[in-house]
mmCIF file of C-alpha atoms and ligand atoms in Angstrom:
data_model
loop_
_atom_site.group_PDB
_atom_site.id
_atom_site.type_symbol
_atom_site.label_atom_id
_atom_site.label_comp_id
_atom_site.label_asym_id
_atom_site.label_seq_id
_atom_site.Cartn_x
_atom_site.Cartn_y
_atom_site.Cartn_z
ATOM 1 C CA MET P 28 -238.100 39.434 -126.404
ATOM 2 C CA ALA P 29 -235.504 41.209 -124.287
ATOM 3 C CA VAL P 30 -233.877 37.953 -123.267
ATOM 4 C CA PHE P 31 -233.588 36.804 -126.938
ATOM 5 C CA ALA P 32 -232.161 40.104 -127.871
ATOM 6 C CA THR P 33 -229.539 40.190 -125.359
ATOM 7 C CA GLY P 34 -228.876 36.476 -125.817
ATOM 8 C CA VAL P 35 -228.033 37.143 -129.599
ATOM 9 C CA GLY P 36 -226.079 40.471 -128.856
ATOM 10 C CA ALA P 37 -223.899 38.595 -126.430
ATOM 11 C CA PHE P 38 -223.103 36.020 -129.593
ATOM 12 C CA ALA P 39 -222.251 39.049 -131.851
ATOM 13 C CA VAL P 40 -219.731 40.685 -129.914
ATOM 14 C CA GLY P 41 -216.802 39.919 -127.652
ATOM 15 C CA SER P 42 -215.393 43.141 -126.521
ATOM 16 C CA GLY P 43 -216.106 46.474 -125.005
ATOM 17 C CA TRP P 44 -219.822 47.147 -124.438
ATOM 18 C CA ASN P 45 -220.867 43.464 -124.581
ATOM 19 C CA VAL P 46 -220.415 43.058 -120.894
ATOM 20 C CA TYR P 47 -223.392 44.979 -120.254
ATOM 21 C CA VAL P 48 -225.458 42.959 -122.712
ATOM 22 C CA SER P 49 -224.100 39.868 -121.038
ATOM 23 C CA VAL P 50 -225.410 41.145 -117.364
ATOM 24 C CA ALA P 51 -228.673 42.096 -119.048
ATOM 25 C CA HIS P 52 -229.162 38.608 -120.211
ATOM 26 C CA GLY P 53 -228.595 37.063 -116.895
ATOM 27 C CA ILE P 54 -230.908 39.563 -115.357
ATOM 28 C CA ALA P 55 -233.503 39.149 -117.845
ATOM 29 C CA GLY P 56 -233.412 35.443 -116.916
ATOM 30 C CA PHE P 57 -234.177 36.104 -113.324
ATOM 31 C CA VAL P 58 -237.093 38.495 -114.220
ATOM 32 C CA ILE P 59 -238.478 35.553 -116.463
ATOM 33 C CA VAL P 60 -238.115 33.010 -113.200
ATOM 34 C CA ALA P 61 -239.520 36.037 -110.994
ATOM 35 C CA LEU P 62 -242.742 36.242 -113.412
ATOM 36 C CA ALA P 63 -243.108 32.587 -113.648
ATOM 37 C CA PRO P 64 -245.327 32.067 -110.517
ATOM 38 C CA TRP P 65 -247.793 34.870 -111.872
ATOM 39 C CA LYS P 66 -247.765 33.362 -115.386
ATOM 40 C CA THR P 67 -248.372 29.995 -114.261
ATOM 41 C CA VAL P 68 -251.618 30.854 -112.629
ATOM 42 C CA VAL P 69 -252.861 32.813 -115.866
ATOM 43 C CA ALA P 70 -251.524 29.796 -118.068
ATOM 44 C CA ARG P 71 -253.287 27.202 -115.659
ATOM 45 C CA ARG P 72 -256.556 29.197 -116.435
ATOM 46 C CA GLY P 73 -255.843 29.075 -120.083
ATOM 47 C CA TYR P 74 -254.812 25.488 -120.204
ATOM 48 C CA HIS P 75 -258.212 24.258 -119.128
ATOM 49 C CA ARG P 76 -259.965 25.996 -122.085
ATOM 50 C CA VAL P 77 -259.647 23.381 -124.813
ATOM 51 C CA ARG P 78 -258.431 25.295 -128.011
ATOM 52 C CA PRO P 79 -256.027 25.060 -130.864
ATOM 53 C CA GLY P 80 -252.511 25.378 -130.251
ATOM 54 C CA ARG P 81 -252.712 24.101 -126.628
ATOM 55 C CA SER P 82 -249.881 21.636 -127.219
ATOM 56 C CA LEU P 83 -247.743 24.479 -128.923
ATOM 57 C CA SER P 84 -248.239 26.459 -125.741
ATOM 58 C CA LEU P 85 -247.002 23.516 -123.498
ATOM 59 C CA MET P 86 -244.028 22.965 -125.811
ATOM 60 C CA LEU P 87 -243.180 26.728 -125.495
ATOM 61 C CA ALA P 88 -243.224 26.483 -121.579
ATOM 62 C CA LEU P 89 -241.042 23.462 -121.592
ATOM 63 C CA GLY P 90 -238.707 25.245 -124.284
ATOM 64 C CA LEU P 91 -238.286 28.369 -121.865
ATOM 65 C CA VAL P 92 -237.827 26.066 -118.841
ATOM 66 C CA ALA P 93 -235.169 24.173 -120.597
ATOM 67 C CA ALA P 94 -233.371 27.308 -121.750
ATOM 68 C CA LEU P 95 -233.375 28.751 -118.288
ATOM 69 C CA LEU P 96 -232.171 25.441 -116.696
ATOM 70 C CA PHE P 97 -229.450 25.000 -119.250
ATOM 71 C CA GLY P 98 -228.495 28.468 -118.970
ATOM 72 C CA PHE P 99 -228.272 28.385 -115.234
ATOM 73 C CA LEU P 100 -226.224 25.023 -115.564
ATOM 74 C CA HIS P 101 -223.536 26.470 -117.791
ATOM 75 C CA SER P 102 -223.344 29.728 -115.946
ATOM 76 C CA THR P 103 -223.034 28.448 -112.573
ATOM 77 C CA GLY P 104 -220.578 25.493 -113.974
ATOM 78 C CA LEU P 105 -222.902 23.190 -112.056
ATOM 79 C CA ALA P 106 -222.944 20.911 -115.106
ATOM 80 C CA ARG P 107 -221.077 22.107 -118.328
ATOM 81 C CA SER P 108 -221.656 19.054 -120.563
ATOM 82 C CA LEU P 109 -224.194 16.292 -120.543
ATOM 83 C CA GLY P 110 -223.070 13.560 -122.635
ATOM 84 C CA ALA P 111 -222.040 14.502 -125.853
ATOM 85 C CA VAL P 112 -223.598 17.895 -125.742
ATOM 86 C CA THR P 113 -222.738 21.080 -123.603
ATOM 87 C CA ALA P 114 -225.182 22.940 -121.651
ATOM 88 C CA MET P 115 -224.599 25.978 -123.675
ATOM 89 C CA GLN P 116 -225.608 24.193 -126.803
ATOM 90 C CA LEU P 117 -228.723 22.892 -125.165
ATOM 91 C CA HIS P 118 -229.405 26.505 -123.806
ATOM 92 C CA VAL P 119 -229.064 27.911 -127.242
ATOM 93 C CA GLY P 120 -231.174 25.082 -128.819
ATOM 94 C CA ALA P 121 -233.950 25.424 -126.565
ATOM 95 C CA ALA P 122 -234.076 29.069 -127.118
ATOM 96 C CA LEU P 123 -233.940 28.613 -130.776
ATOM 97 C CA VAL P 124 -237.077 26.155 -130.640
ATOM 98 C CA SER P 125 -238.767 28.612 -128.377
ATOM 99 C CA LEU P 126 -238.371 31.828 -130.529
ATOM 100 C CA PRO P 127 -240.860 31.007 -133.028
ATOM 101 C CA LEU P 128 -243.378 29.822 -130.597
ATOM 102 C CA VAL P 129 -243.042 32.894 -128.641
ATOM 103 C CA VAL P 130 -243.710 34.979 -131.889
ATOM 104 C CA TRP P 131 -246.816 32.613 -132.417
ATOM 105 C CA HIS P 132 -247.971 32.961 -129.031
ATOM 106 C CA THR P 133 -247.868 36.589 -128.772
ATOM 107 C CA ILE P 134 -250.105 36.775 -131.980
ATOM 108 C CA ALA P 135 -252.183 33.817 -130.944
ATOM 109 C CA ARG P 136 -252.664 34.903 -127.613
ATOM 110 C CA PRO P 137 -252.805 38.663 -127.517
ATOM 111 C CA ALA P 138 -252.485 40.342 -124.215
ATOM 112 C CA ARG P 139 -254.946 43.254 -124.740
ATOM 113 C CA PRO P 140 -253.284 46.392 -123.592
ATOM 114 C CA HIS P 141 -254.846 48.054 -120.471
ATOM 115 C CA ARG P 142 -255.495 51.700 -119.843
ATOM 116 C CA SER P 143 -253.950 50.810 -116.331
ATOM 117 C CA ASP P 144 -250.702 49.457 -118.094
ATOM 118 C CA LEU P 145 -248.990 52.934 -117.653
ATOM 119 C CA GLU P 146 -250.173 53.507 -114.149
ATOM 120 C CA ARG P 147 -247.625 54.510 -111.696
ATOM 121 C CA ARG P 148 -248.236 51.452 -109.426
ATOM 122 C CA LYS P 149 -247.513 49.106 -112.449
ATOM 123 C CA LEU P 150 -244.536 50.874 -113.549
ATOM 124 C CA ILE P 151 -243.177 50.742 -110.176
ATOM 125 C CA ARG P 152 -243.839 47.051 -109.969
ATOM 126 C CA THR P 153 -242.332 46.564 -113.149
ATOM 127 C CA ALA P 154 -239.024 48.527 -111.942
ATOM 128 C CA MET P 155 -239.013 46.514 -108.766
ATOM 129 C CA VAL P 156 -239.317 43.210 -110.457
ATOM 130 C CA THR P 157 -236.157 44.213 -112.446
ATOM 131 C CA ALA P 158 -234.319 45.561 -109.326
ATOM 132 C CA GLY P 159 -235.222 41.942 -108.015
ATOM 133 C CA GLY P 160 -233.767 40.367 -111.007
ATOM 134 C CA ALA P 161 -230.587 42.359 -110.800
ATOM 135 C CA ALA P 162 -230.340 41.587 -107.188
ATOM 136 C CA ALA P 163 -230.809 37.793 -107.760
ATOM 137 C CA TYR P 164 -227.996 38.030 -110.496
ATOM 138 C CA VAL P 165 -225.827 39.710 -108.051
ATOM 139 C CA LEU P 166 -226.376 37.383 -105.281
ATOM 140 C CA LEU P 167 -225.887 34.258 -107.460
ATOM 141 C CA ALA P 168 -222.499 35.738 -108.561
ATOM 142 C CA GLY P 169 -221.820 36.203 -105.018
ATOM 143 C CA ALA P 170 -222.764 32.710 -104.041
ATOM 144 C CA GLU P 171 -220.589 31.431 -106.868
ATOM 145 C CA ARG P 172 -217.744 33.092 -105.516
ATOM 146 C CA ILE P 173 -218.126 31.883 -101.921
ATOM 147 C CA GLY P 174 -218.971 28.285 -103.120
ATOM 148 C CA GLY P 175 -216.043 28.222 -105.154
ATOM 149 C CA LEU P 176 -218.058 27.133 -108.136
ATOM 150 C CA PRO P 177 -216.560 27.260 -111.693
ATOM 151 C CA GLY P 178 -219.078 30.013 -112.613
ATOM 152 C CA SER P 179 -217.060 32.529 -110.838
ATOM 153 C CA ARG P 180 -214.145 31.924 -113.046
ATOM 154 C CA ARG P 181 -215.812 32.819 -116.433
ATOM 155 C CA ARG P 182 -215.034 35.544 -118.764
ATOM 156 C CA PHE P 183 -217.833 38.390 -118.794
ATOM 157 C CA THR P 184 -218.726 36.821 -122.120
ATOM 158 C CA GLY P 185 -220.085 33.688 -120.028
ATOM 159 C CA SER P 186 -217.005 31.581 -121.304
ATOM 160 C CA TYR P 187 -214.788 29.216 -119.419
ATOM 161 C CA GLU P 188 -210.874 29.007 -120.189
ATOM 162 C CA ARG P 189 -209.573 25.932 -122.021
ATOM 163 C CA GLY P 190 -206.159 25.395 -122.763
ATOM 164 C CA THR P 191 -204.232 28.686 -122.737
ATOM 165 C CA GLY P 192 -200.825 28.453 -123.862
ATOM 166 C CA ASN P 193 -201.530 24.831 -124.608
ATOM 167 C CA PRO P 194 -203.140 24.314 -127.799
ATOM 168 C CA ALA P 195 -203.397 20.680 -127.515
ATOM 169 C CA GLU P 196 -205.953 21.330 -124.703
ATOM 170 C CA MET P 197 -208.057 24.004 -126.700
ATOM 171 C CA PRO P 198 -211.077 22.345 -128.273
ATOM 172 C CA VAL P 199 -211.801 22.279 -131.872
ATOM 173 C CA THR P 200 -214.940 23.823 -132.559
ATOM 174 C CA GLN P 201 -216.933 24.247 -135.758
ATOM 175 C CA TRP P 202 -219.812 26.796 -135.911
ATOM 176 C CA LEU P 203 -222.390 24.414 -137.595
ATOM 177 C CA ASN P 204 -221.524 21.632 -139.974
ATOM 178 C CA ASP P 205 -218.174 22.224 -141.252
ATOM 179 C CA ARG P 206 -215.809 19.208 -141.177
ATOM 180 C CA VAL P 207 -212.155 19.355 -140.576
ATOM 181 C CA PRO P 208 -210.578 18.885 -143.986
ATOM 182 C CA THR P 209 -207.236 17.082 -144.605
ATOM 183 C CA ILE P 210 -204.829 19.560 -146.493
ATOM 184 C CA ASP P 211 -201.878 18.652 -147.898
ATOM 185 C CA ALA P 212 -199.699 22.083 -147.959
ATOM 186 C CA SER P 213 -197.490 21.220 -150.888
ATOM 187 C CA ASP P 214 -200.646 21.329 -153.197
ATOM 188 C CA TRP P 215 -202.402 24.086 -151.419
ATOM 189 C CA THR P 216 -201.998 27.822 -152.393
ATOM 190 C CA LEU P 217 -203.607 30.923 -150.772
ATOM 191 C CA LYS P 218 -205.156 33.218 -153.403
ATOM 192 C CA VAL P 219 -204.656 36.901 -152.297
ATOM 193 C CA GLY P 220 -206.064 39.449 -155.070
ATOM 194 C CA GLU P 221 -204.330 37.768 -158.322
ATOM 195 C CA ARG P 222 -201.529 36.479 -156.301
ATOM 196 C CA ARG P 223 -201.118 33.107 -155.135
ATOM 197 C CA TRP P 224 -198.688 32.351 -152.228
ATOM 198 C CA THR P 225 -197.548 28.888 -151.239
ATOM 199 C CA TYR P 226 -197.063 27.580 -147.803
ATOM 200 C CA ASP P 227 -193.350 27.974 -147.471
ATOM 201 C CA GLU P 228 -193.737 31.725 -148.384
ATOM 202 C CA LEU P 229 -196.296 32.387 -145.983
ATOM 203 C CA ALA P 230 -194.555 30.387 -143.196
ATOM 204 C CA ALA P 231 -191.356 32.732 -143.358
ATOM 205 C CA PHE P 232 -193.626 35.651 -141.779
ATOM 206 C CA ASP P 233 -192.999 35.764 -138.078
ATOM 207 C CA THR P 234 -195.631 38.509 -136.808
ATOM 208 C CA LYS P 235 -196.545 37.304 -133.099
ATOM 209 C CA VAL P 236 -199.978 38.232 -131.794
ATOM 210 C CA ASP P 237 -201.066 37.007 -128.102
ATOM 211 C CA GLY P 238 -204.757 36.419 -129.158
ATOM 212 C CA LEU P 239 -207.773 35.447 -127.021
ATOM 213 C CA ILE P 240 -210.213 33.215 -128.889
ATOM 214 C CA ASP P 241 -213.663 33.133 -127.391
ATOM 215 C CA CYS P 242 -216.318 30.798 -128.839
ATOM 216 C CA THR P 243 -219.915 31.099 -128.570
ATOM 217 C CA GLY P 244 -219.839 27.460 -127.276
ATOM 218 C CA GLY P 245 -218.653 28.767 -123.959
ATOM 219 C CA TRP P 246 -215.024 28.578 -123.963
ATOM 220 C CA PHE P 247 -211.886 30.864 -124.269
ATOM 221 C CA ALA P 248 -208.173 30.683 -124.474
ATOM 222 C CA THR P 249 -205.200 32.678 -125.268
ATOM 223 C CA GLN P 250 -202.403 31.423 -127.630
ATOM 224 C CA ARG P 251 -199.293 32.962 -129.212
ATOM 225 C CA TRP P 252 -200.365 32.985 -132.839
ATOM 226 C CA GLU P 253 -197.528 33.513 -135.463
ATOM 227 C CA GLY P 254 -198.118 34.487 -139.219
ATOM 228 C CA VAL P 255 -198.615 37.585 -141.371
ATOM 229 C CA LEU P 256 -200.999 40.837 -140.672
ATOM 230 C CA LEU P 257 -203.514 41.233 -143.402
ATOM 231 C CA SER P 258 -202.328 44.635 -143.824
ATOM 232 C CA ASP P 259 -198.941 43.482 -144.914
ATOM 233 C CA LEU P 260 -200.299 40.603 -146.995
ATOM 234 C CA LEU P 261 -202.780 43.052 -148.889
ATOM 235 C CA ARG P 262 -200.237 45.536 -149.870
ATOM 236 C CA GLY P 263 -200.613 45.929 -153.585
ATOM 237 C CA ALA P 264 -203.966 43.919 -153.696
ATOM 238 C CA GLU P 265 -205.992 47.339 -152.855
ATOM 239 C CA THR P 266 -208.766 48.095 -155.238
ATOM 240 C CA ASP P 267 -210.253 51.349 -156.033
ATOM 241 C CA GLU P 268 -212.965 51.462 -152.992
ATOM 242 C CA PRO P 269 -211.463 49.015 -150.732
ATOM 243 C CA ARG P 270 -214.447 48.564 -147.926
ATOM 244 C CA SER P 271 -214.182 45.055 -146.800
ATOM 245 C CA ILE P 272 -211.733 42.039 -146.794
ATOM 246 C CA VAL P 273 -213.568 38.856 -147.751
ATOM 247 C CA VAL P 274 -212.004 35.522 -146.405
ATOM 248 C CA ARG P 275 -212.886 32.096 -147.656
ATOM 249 C CA SER P 276 -212.023 28.605 -146.242
ATOM 250 C CA THR P 277 -211.417 25.572 -148.537
ATOM 251 C CA THR P 278 -214.694 24.394 -147.006
ATOM 252 C CA GLY P 279 -216.854 27.370 -148.356
ATOM 253 C CA TYR P 280 -217.145 29.142 -144.882
ATOM 254 C CA SER P 281 -216.565 32.696 -145.115
ATOM 255 C CA ARG P 282 -216.775 35.913 -143.329
ATOM 256 C CA ALA P 283 -216.020 39.790 -144.488
ATOM 257 C CA TYR P 284 -214.293 42.286 -142.192
ATOM 258 C CA PRO P 285 -214.063 45.981 -142.549
ATOM 259 C CA PHE P 286 -211.253 47.048 -144.700
ATOM 260 C CA ASP P 287 -209.777 49.330 -141.883
ATOM 261 C CA ASP P 288 -209.187 46.133 -139.570
ATOM 262 C CA ALA P 289 -206.214 44.762 -141.984
ATOM 263 C CA SER P 290 -203.751 45.619 -139.393
ATOM 264 C CA LYS P 291 -205.780 44.022 -136.461
ATOM 265 C CA LEU P 292 -206.430 40.702 -138.462
ATOM 266 C CA LEU P 293 -203.402 38.148 -138.530
ATOM 267 C CA LEU P 294 -203.071 35.198 -140.908
ATOM 268 C CA ALA P 295 -201.620 32.504 -138.713
ATOM 269 C CA THR P 296 -199.527 29.418 -139.706
ATOM 270 C CA ARG P 297 -198.327 28.604 -136.302
ATOM 271 C CA ILE P 298 -199.892 28.394 -132.613
ATOM 272 C CA GLY P 299 -197.459 28.229 -129.826
ATOM 273 C CA GLY P 300 -194.280 28.123 -132.009
ATOM 274 C CA VAL P 301 -195.351 25.049 -134.253
ATOM 275 C CA PRO P 302 -197.461 24.709 -137.225
ATOM 276 C CA LEU P 303 -201.331 24.576 -136.740
ATOM 277 C CA THR P 304 -203.039 21.288 -136.391
ATOM 278 C CA ALA P 305 -205.513 20.359 -138.962
ATOM 279 C CA GLY P 306 -208.524 20.791 -136.444
ATOM 280 C CA HIS P 307 -207.042 24.573 -135.604
ATOM 281 C CA GLY P 308 -206.869 25.508 -139.286
ATOM 282 C CA TYR P 309 -203.947 23.989 -140.880
ATOM 283 C CA PRO P 310 -202.455 25.417 -143.149
ATOM 284 C CA ALA P 311 -203.433 28.947 -142.160
ATOM 285 C CA ARG P 312 -206.352 30.527 -140.361
ATOM 286 C CA ILE P 313 -207.333 33.722 -139.239
ATOM 287 C CA VAL P 314 -206.850 35.320 -135.885
ATOM 288 C CA ALA P 315 -209.025 38.113 -134.896
ATOM 289 C CA PRO P 316 -208.639 39.447 -131.481
ATOM 290 C CA GLY P 317 -211.607 40.882 -129.911
ATOM 291 C CA ARG P 318 -214.101 39.052 -132.263
ATOM 292 C CA ARG P 319 -215.922 36.021 -131.290
ATOM 293 C CA GLY P 320 -214.494 32.582 -132.320
ATOM 294 C CA PHE P 321 -216.697 32.230 -135.554
ATOM 295 C CA TRP P 322 -214.814 35.215 -137.120
ATOM 296 C CA TRP P 323 -211.598 33.207 -136.809
ATOM 297 C CA VAL P 324 -211.769 31.261 -140.226
ATOM 298 C CA LYS P 325 -209.922 28.341 -140.410
ATOM 299 C CA TRP P 326 -208.343 26.429 -143.595
ATOM 300 C CA VAL P 327 -208.130 29.840 -145.401
ATOM 301 C CA GLN P 328 -207.974 29.464 -149.229
ATOM 302 C CA GLU P 329 -208.611 33.026 -150.423
ATOM 303 C CA ILE P 330 -208.557 36.628 -149.373
ATOM 304 C CA GLN P 331 -210.157 39.352 -151.373
ATOM 305 C CA VAL P 332 -210.373 43.109 -151.063
ATOM 306 C CA SER P 333 -214.114 44.249 -152.093
ATOM 307 C CA SER P 334 -215.816 47.392 -152.475
ATOM 308 C CA ARG P 335 -218.858 45.930 -150.694
ATOM 309 C CA PRO P 336 -219.443 46.932 -146.993
ATOM 310 C CA TRP P 337 -218.395 44.304 -144.741
ATOM 311 C CA TRP P 338 -222.014 44.288 -143.059
ATOM 312 C CA VAL P 339 -223.792 42.890 -146.292
ATOM 313 C CA GLN P 340 -223.384 39.464 -144.962
ATOM 314 C CA PRO P 341 -225.456 37.201 -142.770
ATOM 315 C CA PRO P 342 -224.700 38.347 -139.111
ATOM 316 C CA PHE P 343 -223.788 34.801 -138.253
ATOM 317 C CA PRO P 344 -222.152 32.189 -140.565
ATOM 318 C CA LEU P 345 -224.794 29.680 -142.300
ATOM 319 C CA THR P 346 -222.634 26.730 -142.184
HETATM 320 N N1 LIG M 13 -213.665 27.304 -141.948
HETATM 321 C C1 LIG M 13 -214.295 27.316 -140.459
HETATM 322 N N2 LIG M 13 -213.519 28.026 -139.755
HETATM 323 C C2 LIG M 13 -213.928 28.233 -138.389
HETATM 324 C C3 LIG M 13 -215.229 27.470 -138.169
HETATM 325 C C4 LIG M 13 -216.087 26.695 -139.135
HETATM 326 O O1 LIG M 13 -216.997 25.905 -138.798
HETATM 327 N N3 LIG M 13 -215.470 26.491 -140.336
HETATM 328 N N4 LIG M 13 -215.717 27.624 -136.836
HETATM 329 C C5 LIG M 13 -215.311 28.894 -136.108
HETATM 330 C C6 LIG M 13 -215.578 29.009 -134.685
HETATM 331 S S1 LIG M 13 -217.369 28.802 -134.229
HETATM 332 C C7 LIG M 13 -214.705 28.833 -133.763
HETATM 333 S S2 LIG M 13 -214.967 29.039 -132.122
HETATM 334 C C8 LIG M 13 -213.520 28.661 -134.007
HETATM 335 C C9 LIG M 13 -212.608 27.547 -133.179
HETATM 336 O O2 LIG M 13 -211.359 27.491 -133.595
HETATM 337 P P1 LIG M 13 -210.527 26.201 -132.945
HETATM 338 O O3 LIG M 13 -211.222 24.826 -133.601
HETATM 339 O O4 LIG M 13 -209.169 26.323 -133.424
HETATM 340 O O5 LIG M 13 -210.411 26.119 -131.556
HETATM 341 O O6 LIG M 13 -213.199 28.451 -135.441
HETATM 342 C C10 LIG M 13 -213.594 29.187 -136.248
HETATM 343 N N5 LIG M 13 -213.541 29.112 -137.710
HETATM 344 MO MO1 LIG M 14 -217.412 28.995 -132.058
#
């Protein structure tokens, strides 16, 4: 459970304390590996008893092995993509398949708590396994560095640099199933409050932000973005109790941000001095430094101030 929680945590945040979450996620992975031999003995015993759910148990074991393997391949950089999919996608996919199975397994195969569980000896053993996981984590990081593996050049979120200062080299990424729309800027407008902005009006703004985008898919890049800060754009569009800013794309993808972040969010029309490409969000996209890539809404169509708190939304987009 710790490994799922830290994995989700690492996805949610891209700055500050996230580094601890990511490190904990790595250590938890090693702890699972360390416990595997012991668990294998228990599982082998259980497997010989024919009972319902045996194939589910087997699937769970396979799912966890796959999640660990692909996590290892991504983080070391030994294999970052396998054909059309990335190791990171397989890592997350295997984890998502395993999660309901873990829940089922905990309910269907309860481990009865023993009085001895809280004994000093057992607590010390737990501490030692965790310390062993941490040591393995540090050793692997060292080995990556000495061996010159790509894994040592990752950001603390686990992401690899791709296309900094060169937008053409930067991946075009969609969160789930969104498709890149073809938008003709001459019949596109941006609705902000009651006002509609044309592309040319927006393109006249030239606030520049060197912003780092870090996709949960495992890559990051820094670019010079250019456009208008939401705090400038929203002047006059404020409502009575502004609590959040809701940004929606032409495709229906949307995110809500705390209202107080307005001066940190840019609506960009240019990247590296030239208009955005369709893939990167033309005509206009959000630049949200410090937030993971899924907050950087592309193809923005509407920006509204709302009295609803920003956290009244799914933690991750649903499309
Ligand atoms: N409308 C819309 N905006 C979106 C997405 C999406 O699926 N739809 N994906 C997000 C994700 S997950 C990332 S990492 C960035 C990627 O930006 P890029 O394609 O310009 O590199 O866009 C974000 N903005
Ligand atoms: Mo992403």
